[in-house]
Short mmCIF file of C-alpha atoms in Angstrom, two decimals:
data_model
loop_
_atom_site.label_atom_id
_atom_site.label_comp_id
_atom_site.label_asym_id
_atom_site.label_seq_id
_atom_site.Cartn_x
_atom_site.Cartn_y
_atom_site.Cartn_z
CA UNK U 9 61.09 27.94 139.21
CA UNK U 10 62.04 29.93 135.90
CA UNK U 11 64.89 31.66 137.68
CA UNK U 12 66.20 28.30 139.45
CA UNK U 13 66.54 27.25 135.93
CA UNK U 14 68.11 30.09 134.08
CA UNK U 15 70.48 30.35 137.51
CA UNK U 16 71.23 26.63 136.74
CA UNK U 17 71.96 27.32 133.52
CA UNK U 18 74.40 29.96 134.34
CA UNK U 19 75.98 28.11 136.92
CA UNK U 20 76.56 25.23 134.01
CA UNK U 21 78.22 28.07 131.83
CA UNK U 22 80.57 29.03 134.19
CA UNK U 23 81.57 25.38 134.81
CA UNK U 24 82.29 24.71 130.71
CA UNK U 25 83.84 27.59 129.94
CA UNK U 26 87.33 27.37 128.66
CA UNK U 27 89.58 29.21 126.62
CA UNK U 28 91.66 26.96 124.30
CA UNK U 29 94.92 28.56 123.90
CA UNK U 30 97.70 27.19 121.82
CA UNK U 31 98.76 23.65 122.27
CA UNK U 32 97.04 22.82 126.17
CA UNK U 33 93.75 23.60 127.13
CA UNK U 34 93.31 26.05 129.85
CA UNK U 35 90.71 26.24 132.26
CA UNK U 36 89.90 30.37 132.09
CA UNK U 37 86.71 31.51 134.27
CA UNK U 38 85.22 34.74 132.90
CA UNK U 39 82.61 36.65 134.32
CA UNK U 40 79.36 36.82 133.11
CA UNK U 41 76.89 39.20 133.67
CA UNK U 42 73.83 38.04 135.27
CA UNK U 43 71.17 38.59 132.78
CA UNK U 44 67.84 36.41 132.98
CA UNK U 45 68.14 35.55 129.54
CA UNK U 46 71.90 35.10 129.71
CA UNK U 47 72.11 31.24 129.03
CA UNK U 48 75.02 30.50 126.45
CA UNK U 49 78.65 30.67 127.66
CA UNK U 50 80.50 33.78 126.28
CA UNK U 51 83.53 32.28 124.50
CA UNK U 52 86.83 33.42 123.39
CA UNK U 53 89.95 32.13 121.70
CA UNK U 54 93.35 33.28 121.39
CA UNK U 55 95.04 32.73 117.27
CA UNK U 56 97.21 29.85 117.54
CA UNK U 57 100.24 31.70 116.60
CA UNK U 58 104.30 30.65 116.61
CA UNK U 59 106.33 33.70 116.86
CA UNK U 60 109.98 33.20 115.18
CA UNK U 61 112.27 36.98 114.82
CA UNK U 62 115.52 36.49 112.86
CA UNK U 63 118.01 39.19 113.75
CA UNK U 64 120.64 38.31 111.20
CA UNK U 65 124.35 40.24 110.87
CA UNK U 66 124.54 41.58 107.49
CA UNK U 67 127.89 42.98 108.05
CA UNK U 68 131.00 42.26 105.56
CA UNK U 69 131.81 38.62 106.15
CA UNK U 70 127.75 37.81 105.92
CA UNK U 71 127.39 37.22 102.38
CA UNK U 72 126.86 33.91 102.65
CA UNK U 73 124.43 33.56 105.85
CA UNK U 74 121.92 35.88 103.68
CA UNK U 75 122.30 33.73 100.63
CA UNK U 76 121.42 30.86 103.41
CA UNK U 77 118.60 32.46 105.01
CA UNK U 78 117.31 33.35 101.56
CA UNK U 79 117.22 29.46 100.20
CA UNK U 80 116.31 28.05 102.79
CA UNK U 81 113.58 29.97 104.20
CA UNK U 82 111.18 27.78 102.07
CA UNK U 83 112.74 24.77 104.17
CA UNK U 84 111.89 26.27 107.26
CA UNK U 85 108.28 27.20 106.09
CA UNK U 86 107.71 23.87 104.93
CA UNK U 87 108.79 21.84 107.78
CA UNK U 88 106.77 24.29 109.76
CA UNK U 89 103.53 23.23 107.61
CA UNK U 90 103.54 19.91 109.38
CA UNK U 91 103.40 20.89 112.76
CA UNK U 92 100.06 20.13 115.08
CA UNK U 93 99.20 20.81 118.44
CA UNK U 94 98.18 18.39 121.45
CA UNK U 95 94.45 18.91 120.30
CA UNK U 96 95.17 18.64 116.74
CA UNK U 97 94.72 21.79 115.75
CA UNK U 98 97.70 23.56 113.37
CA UNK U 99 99.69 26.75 114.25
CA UNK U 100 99.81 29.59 112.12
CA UNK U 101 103.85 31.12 111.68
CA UNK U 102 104.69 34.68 112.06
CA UNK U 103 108.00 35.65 111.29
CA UNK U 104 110.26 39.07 111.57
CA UNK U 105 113.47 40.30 110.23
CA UNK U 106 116.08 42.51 112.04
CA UNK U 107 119.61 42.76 110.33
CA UNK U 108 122.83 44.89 112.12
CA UNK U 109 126.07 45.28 111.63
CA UNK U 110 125.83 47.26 108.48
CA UNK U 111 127.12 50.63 108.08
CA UNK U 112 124.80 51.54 105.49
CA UNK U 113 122.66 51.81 108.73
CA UNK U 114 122.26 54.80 111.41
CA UNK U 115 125.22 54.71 114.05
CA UNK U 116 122.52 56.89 116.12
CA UNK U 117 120.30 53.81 116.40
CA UNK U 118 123.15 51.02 116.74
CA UNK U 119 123.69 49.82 113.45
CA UNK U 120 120.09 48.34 113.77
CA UNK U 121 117.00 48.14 111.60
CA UNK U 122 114.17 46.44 111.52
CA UNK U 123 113.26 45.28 108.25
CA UNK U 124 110.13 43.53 108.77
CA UNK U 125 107.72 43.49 111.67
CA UNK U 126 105.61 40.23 112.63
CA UNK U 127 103.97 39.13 109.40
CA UNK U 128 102.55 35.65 108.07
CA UNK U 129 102.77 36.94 104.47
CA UNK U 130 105.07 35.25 102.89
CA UNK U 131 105.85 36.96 99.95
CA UNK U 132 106.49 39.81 101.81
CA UNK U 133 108.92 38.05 104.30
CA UNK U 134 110.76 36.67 100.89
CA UNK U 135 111.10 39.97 99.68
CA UNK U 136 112.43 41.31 102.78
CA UNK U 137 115.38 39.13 102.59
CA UNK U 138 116.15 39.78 99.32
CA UNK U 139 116.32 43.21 100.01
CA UNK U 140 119.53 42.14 102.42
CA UNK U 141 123.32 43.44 101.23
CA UNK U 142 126.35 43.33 103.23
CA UNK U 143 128.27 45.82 104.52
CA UNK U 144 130.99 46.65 107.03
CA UNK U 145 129.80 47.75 110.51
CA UNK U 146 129.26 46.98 114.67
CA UNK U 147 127.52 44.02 115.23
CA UNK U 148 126.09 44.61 118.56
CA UNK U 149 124.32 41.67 119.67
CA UNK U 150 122.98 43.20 123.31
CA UNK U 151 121.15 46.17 121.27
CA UNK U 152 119.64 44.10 118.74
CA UNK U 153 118.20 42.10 120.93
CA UNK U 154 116.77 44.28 123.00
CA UNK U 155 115.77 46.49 119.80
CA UNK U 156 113.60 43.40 118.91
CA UNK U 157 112.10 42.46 122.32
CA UNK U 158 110.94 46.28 122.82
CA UNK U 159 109.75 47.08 119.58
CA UNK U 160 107.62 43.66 118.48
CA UNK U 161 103.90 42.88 119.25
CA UNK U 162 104.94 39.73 121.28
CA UNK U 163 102.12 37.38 122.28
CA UNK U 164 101.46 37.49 126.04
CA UNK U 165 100.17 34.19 126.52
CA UNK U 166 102.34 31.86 127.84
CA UNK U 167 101.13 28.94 125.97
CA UNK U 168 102.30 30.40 122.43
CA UNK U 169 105.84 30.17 121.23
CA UNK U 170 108.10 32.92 120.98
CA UNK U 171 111.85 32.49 119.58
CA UNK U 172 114.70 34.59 118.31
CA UNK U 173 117.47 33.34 116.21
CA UNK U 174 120.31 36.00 116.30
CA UNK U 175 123.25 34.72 114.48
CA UNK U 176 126.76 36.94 113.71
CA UNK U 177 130.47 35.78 114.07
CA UNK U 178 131.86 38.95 116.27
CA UNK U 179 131.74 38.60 119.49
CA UNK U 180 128.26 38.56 121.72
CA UNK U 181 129.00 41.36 124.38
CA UNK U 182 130.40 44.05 121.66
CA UNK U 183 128.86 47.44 122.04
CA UNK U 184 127.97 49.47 125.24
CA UNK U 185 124.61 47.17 126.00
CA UNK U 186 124.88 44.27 128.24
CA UNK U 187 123.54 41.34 126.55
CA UNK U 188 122.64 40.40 129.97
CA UNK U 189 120.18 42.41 130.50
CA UNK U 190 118.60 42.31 127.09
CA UNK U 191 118.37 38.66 127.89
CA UNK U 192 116.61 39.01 131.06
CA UNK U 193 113.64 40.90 129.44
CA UNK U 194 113.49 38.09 126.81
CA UNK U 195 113.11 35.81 129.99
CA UNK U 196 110.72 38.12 131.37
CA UNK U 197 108.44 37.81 128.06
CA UNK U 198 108.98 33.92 128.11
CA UNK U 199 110.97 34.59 124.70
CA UNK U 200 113.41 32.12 124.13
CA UNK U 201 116.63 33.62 122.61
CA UNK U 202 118.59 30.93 120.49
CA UNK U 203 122.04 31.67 119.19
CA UNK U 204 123.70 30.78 116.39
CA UNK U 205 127.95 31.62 115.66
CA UNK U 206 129.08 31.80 112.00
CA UNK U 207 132.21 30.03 112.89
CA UNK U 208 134.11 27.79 114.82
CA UNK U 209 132.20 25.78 117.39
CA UNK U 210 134.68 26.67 120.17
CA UNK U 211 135.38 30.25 119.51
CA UNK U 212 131.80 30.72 119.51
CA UNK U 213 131.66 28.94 123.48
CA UNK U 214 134.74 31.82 123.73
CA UNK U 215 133.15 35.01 122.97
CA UNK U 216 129.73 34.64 124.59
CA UNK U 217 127.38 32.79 121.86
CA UNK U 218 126.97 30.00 123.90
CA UNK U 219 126.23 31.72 127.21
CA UNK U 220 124.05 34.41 125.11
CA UNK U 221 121.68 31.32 124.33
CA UNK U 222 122.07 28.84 127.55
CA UNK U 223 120.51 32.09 129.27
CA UNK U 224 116.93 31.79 128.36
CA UNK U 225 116.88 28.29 127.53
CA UNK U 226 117.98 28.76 124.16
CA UNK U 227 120.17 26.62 121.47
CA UNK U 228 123.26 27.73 120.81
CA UNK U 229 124.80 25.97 117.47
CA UNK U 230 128.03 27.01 114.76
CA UNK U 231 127.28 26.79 111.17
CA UNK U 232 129.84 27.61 108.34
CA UNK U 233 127.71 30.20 106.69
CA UNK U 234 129.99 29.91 103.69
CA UNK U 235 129.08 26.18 103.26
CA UNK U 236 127.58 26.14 99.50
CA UNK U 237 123.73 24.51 99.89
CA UNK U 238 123.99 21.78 97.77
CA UNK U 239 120.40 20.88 96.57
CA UNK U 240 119.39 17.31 95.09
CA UNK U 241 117.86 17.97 91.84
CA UNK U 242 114.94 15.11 91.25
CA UNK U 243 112.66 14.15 88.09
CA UNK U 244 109.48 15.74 90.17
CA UNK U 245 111.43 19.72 89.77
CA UNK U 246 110.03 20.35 86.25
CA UNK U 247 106.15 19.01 86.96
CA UNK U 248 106.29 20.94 90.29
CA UNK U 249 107.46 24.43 88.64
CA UNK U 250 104.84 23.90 85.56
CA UNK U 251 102.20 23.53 88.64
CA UNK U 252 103.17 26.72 90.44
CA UNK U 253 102.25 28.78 87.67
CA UNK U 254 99.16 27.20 87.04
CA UNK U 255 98.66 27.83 90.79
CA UNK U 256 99.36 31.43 90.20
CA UNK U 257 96.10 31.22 88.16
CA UNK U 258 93.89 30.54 91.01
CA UNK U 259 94.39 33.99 92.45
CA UNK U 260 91.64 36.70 91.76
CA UNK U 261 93.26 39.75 93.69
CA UNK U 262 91.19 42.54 94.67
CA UNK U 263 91.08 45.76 96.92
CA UNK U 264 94.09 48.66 97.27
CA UNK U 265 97.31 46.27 96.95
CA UNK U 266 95.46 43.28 94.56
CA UNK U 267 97.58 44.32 91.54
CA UNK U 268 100.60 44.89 93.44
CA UNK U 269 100.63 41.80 95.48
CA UNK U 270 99.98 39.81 92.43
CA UNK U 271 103.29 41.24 90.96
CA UNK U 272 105.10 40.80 94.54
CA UNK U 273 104.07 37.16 93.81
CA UNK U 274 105.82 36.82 90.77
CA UNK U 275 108.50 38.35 91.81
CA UNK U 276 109.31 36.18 94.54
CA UNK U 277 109.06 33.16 92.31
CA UNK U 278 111.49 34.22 90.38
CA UNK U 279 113.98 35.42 93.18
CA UNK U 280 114.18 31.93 94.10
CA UNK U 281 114.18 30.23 90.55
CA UNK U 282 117.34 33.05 89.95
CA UNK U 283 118.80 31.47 93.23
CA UNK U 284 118.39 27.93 92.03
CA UNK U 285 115.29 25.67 90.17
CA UNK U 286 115.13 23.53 93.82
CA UNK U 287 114.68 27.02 95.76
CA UNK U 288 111.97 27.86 93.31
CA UNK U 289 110.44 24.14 94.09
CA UNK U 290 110.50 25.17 97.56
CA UNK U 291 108.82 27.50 97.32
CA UNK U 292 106.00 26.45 95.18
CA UNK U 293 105.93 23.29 97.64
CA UNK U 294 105.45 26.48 100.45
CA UNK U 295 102.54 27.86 98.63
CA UNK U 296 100.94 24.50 98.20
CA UNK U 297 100.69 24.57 102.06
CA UNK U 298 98.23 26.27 104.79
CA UNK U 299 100.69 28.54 105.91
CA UNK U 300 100.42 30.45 102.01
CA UNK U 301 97.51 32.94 103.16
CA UNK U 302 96.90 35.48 101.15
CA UNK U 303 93.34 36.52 102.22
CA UNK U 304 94.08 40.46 102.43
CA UNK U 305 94.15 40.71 98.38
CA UNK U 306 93.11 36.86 97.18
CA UNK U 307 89.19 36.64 96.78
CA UNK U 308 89.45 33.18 97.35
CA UNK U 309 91.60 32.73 100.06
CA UNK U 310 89.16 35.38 101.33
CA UNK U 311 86.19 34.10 101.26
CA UNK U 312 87.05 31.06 103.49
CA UNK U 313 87.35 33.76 106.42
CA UNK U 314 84.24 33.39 108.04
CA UNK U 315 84.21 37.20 108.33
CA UNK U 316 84.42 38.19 105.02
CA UNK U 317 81.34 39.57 103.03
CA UNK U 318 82.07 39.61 99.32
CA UNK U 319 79.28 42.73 99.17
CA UNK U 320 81.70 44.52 101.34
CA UNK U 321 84.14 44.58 98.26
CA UNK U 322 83.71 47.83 95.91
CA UNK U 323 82.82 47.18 92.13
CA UNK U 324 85.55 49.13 91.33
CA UNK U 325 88.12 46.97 93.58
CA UNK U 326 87.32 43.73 91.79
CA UNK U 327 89.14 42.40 88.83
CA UNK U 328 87.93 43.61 85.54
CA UNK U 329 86.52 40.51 84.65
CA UNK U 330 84.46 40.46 87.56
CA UNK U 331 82.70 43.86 87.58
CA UNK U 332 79.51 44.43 86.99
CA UNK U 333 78.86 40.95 87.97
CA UNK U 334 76.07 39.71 90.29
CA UNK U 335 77.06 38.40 94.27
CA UNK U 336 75.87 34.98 92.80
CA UNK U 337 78.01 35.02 89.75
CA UNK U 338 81.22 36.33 92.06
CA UNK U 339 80.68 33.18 94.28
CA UNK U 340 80.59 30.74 91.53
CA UNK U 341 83.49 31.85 90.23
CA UNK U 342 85.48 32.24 93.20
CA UNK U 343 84.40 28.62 94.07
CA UNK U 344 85.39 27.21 91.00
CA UNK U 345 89.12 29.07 90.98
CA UNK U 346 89.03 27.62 95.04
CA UNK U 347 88.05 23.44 93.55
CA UNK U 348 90.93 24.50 90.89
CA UNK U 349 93.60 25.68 93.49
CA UNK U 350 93.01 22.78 96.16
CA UNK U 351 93.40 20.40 93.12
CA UNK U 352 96.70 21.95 91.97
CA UNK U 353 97.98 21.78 95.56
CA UNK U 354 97.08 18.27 96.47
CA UNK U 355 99.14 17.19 93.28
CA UNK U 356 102.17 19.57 94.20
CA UNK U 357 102.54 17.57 97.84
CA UNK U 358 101.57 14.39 95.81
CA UNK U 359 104.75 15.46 93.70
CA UNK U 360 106.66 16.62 97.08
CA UNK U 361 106.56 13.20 98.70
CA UNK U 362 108.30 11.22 95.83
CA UNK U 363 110.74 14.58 95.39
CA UNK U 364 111.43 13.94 98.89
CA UNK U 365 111.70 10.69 99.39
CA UNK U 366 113.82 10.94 96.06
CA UNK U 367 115.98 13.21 98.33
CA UNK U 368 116.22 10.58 101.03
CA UNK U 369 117.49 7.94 99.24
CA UNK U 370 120.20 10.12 97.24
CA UNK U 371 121.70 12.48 100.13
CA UNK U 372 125.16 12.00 100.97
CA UNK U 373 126.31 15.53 102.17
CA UNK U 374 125.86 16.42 105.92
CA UNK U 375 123.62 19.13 106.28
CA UNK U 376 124.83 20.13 110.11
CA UNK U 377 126.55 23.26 109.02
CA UNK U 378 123.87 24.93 107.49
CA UNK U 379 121.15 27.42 108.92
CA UNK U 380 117.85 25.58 108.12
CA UNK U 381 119.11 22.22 109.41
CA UNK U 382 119.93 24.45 113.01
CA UNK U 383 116.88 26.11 113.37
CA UNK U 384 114.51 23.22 112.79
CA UNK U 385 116.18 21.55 115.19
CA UNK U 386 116.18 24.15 117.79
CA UNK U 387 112.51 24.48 116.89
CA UNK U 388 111.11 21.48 117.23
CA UNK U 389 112.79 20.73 120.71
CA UNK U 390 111.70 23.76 121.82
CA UNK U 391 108.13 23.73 120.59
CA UNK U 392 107.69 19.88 122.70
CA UNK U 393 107.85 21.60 125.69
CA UNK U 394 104.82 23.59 124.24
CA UNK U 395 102.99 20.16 123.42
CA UNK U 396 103.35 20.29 119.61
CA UNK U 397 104.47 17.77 117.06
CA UNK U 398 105.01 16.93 113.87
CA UNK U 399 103.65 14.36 111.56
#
């Protein structure tokens, strides 16, 4: 009778089990071994994760489709913020950076470099494309594309979103590559290749752009990358800024990079306050949000990882102020810099909502020619057909 019931029991595992991956919920059957004692399912999930690569032209002429990308990267990470899958759960954002076209670059290797592999960390991503100049070159579309689709860790499942954004104003089939071919592994890795031409609409259609994109699926959309961003100053800038650095004194770095990524941090705000004060409110709205991780060298965005074991930090790698110090004493301070930080952020969105419906009510420039407005468009239709939405 004992082993009817632990059979039964098994038999009831293998009929719950289920891997939730992204957005749907897939019915995976995984074998167990037939143990006696063997009565829990064995359960696995997959990270939620949106893959975005930006392959940008950073040729001559692309002066002002960097200064773009670098203002309005805070846009993009912000809209992302709100986005939810069918079962409610939230995606997490990894994004690279590619640039060609630049003949500060090897000819050996196509004018090509990648500047920043998959990476959630935001800073780093901002100080990646602020590393960007301009210089004369080959764009060649075909090889950067492939470049990216060999080279990067993309996700497998076929639930998760994958995207590129390549966007350049020579023409798509330059160089000795086909772009047809690059394309056809992108379809092959359910990657969905969206184009955008720094130019005219139609002379975009004319050299390739369009067909480049309509190949996998893709968007393909024109943007005057010398348009000048105009951004809406509002009465909620100032309280916003003065909250980001208070913010900045919720983090307690620790381990190899703590002091340097604490600088990095810095830094960054004050790339985009040099840009403009509503990049630098951007960004501070960015770090309010769950996509602002920082677990790797933050003690308290560390300790809400379930895996992390605050004994398994060195003395030595803590902050001054907290050597010496007892586990107990560690925890209650990390706890109260963690009640400090989620207070500070709930009153930057509380601030972002009147900024932005400020925004709303005073916005009189179309924002069609510019690269944020593009790619959220192109990423929200294409992340429906993935089952997610946003609030």
């Amino acid at each position: 009778m004992k082993t009817i019931k632990q059979l039964g029991s098994i038999g009831i595992a293998l009929l719950t089990l289920s891997t939730v991956y992204a957005c749907n919920i897939t019915e995976k059957k995984k074998p167990i071994e037939l143990i006696a004692h063997a009565t829990e399912p064995i359960e696995t999930k997959e990270d939620n994760i949106v893959q975005i690569a930006l392959l940008l032209d950073t040729s001559n002429s692309m002066d002002g489709l960097i200064n773009q990308a670098k203002s309005q990267l805070w846009d993009i990470v912000n809209e992302f913020s709100y986005a939810k899958c069918g079962n409610d759960s939230r995606p997490n954002l990894q994004i690279a950076l590619y640039q060609y076209g630049n003949d500060n670059l090897s000819a050996n290797e196509g004018y090509i470099q990648q500047v920043l592999g998959f990476s959630s960390d935001l800073d780093e991503i901002s100080e990646k494309l602020f590393s960007l100049t301009t210089n004369g070159g080959e764009e060649y579309c075909g090889k950067v594309l492939q470049t990216s689709l060999h080279q990067l860790p993309w996700n497998k499942n076929p639930d998760l979103l994958r995207m590129i954004f390549i966007a350049g104003n020579e023409p798509f089939n330059q160089g000795r590559y086909n772009y047809r071919t690059a394309l056809a592994n992108a379809k092959e890795k359910n990657v969905v290749v969206n184009t955008i031409f720094c130019g005219n609409y139609d002379l975009g259609v004319n050299t390739d752009w369009k067909n480049g994109a309509s190949i996998t699926g893709g968007e393909y959309m024109a943007i005057d990358h010398n348009k000048k961003v105009v951004h809406i100053n509002t009465p909620y800038d100032d309280i916003i800024i003065k909250l980001n650095s208070k913010l900045n004194t919720t983090y307690i770095s620790f381990g190899s990079m703590g002091k340097s990524k604490i600088i990095a941090q810095e830094v960054q705000d004050s790339n985009a306050m040099e840009m403009e004060e509503a990049v630098a409110v951007k960004r501070a709205v960015s770090k309010s949000s769950r996509l602002y991780n920082n677990k790797k060298w933050d003690l308290v965005d560390a300790y809400d990882d379930a895996e992390f074991e605050i004994s398994s930090v060195d003395n030595n790698e803590l902050p001054e102020g907290l050597q010496g110090k007892s586990e107990n004493e560690i925890k209650i301070y990390i706890e109260s810099k963690k009640t400090e930080r989620e207070e500070i952020q709930k009153e930057i969105q509380a601030y972002n909502k009147k900024r932005l419906a400020y925004i709303a009510e005073h916005q009189k420039d179309e924002k069609s020619g510019e690269l944020e407005n593009a790619m959220i468009k192109a990423i929200k239709k294409q992340a429906k057909s993935k089952n997610y939405s946003w609030e």
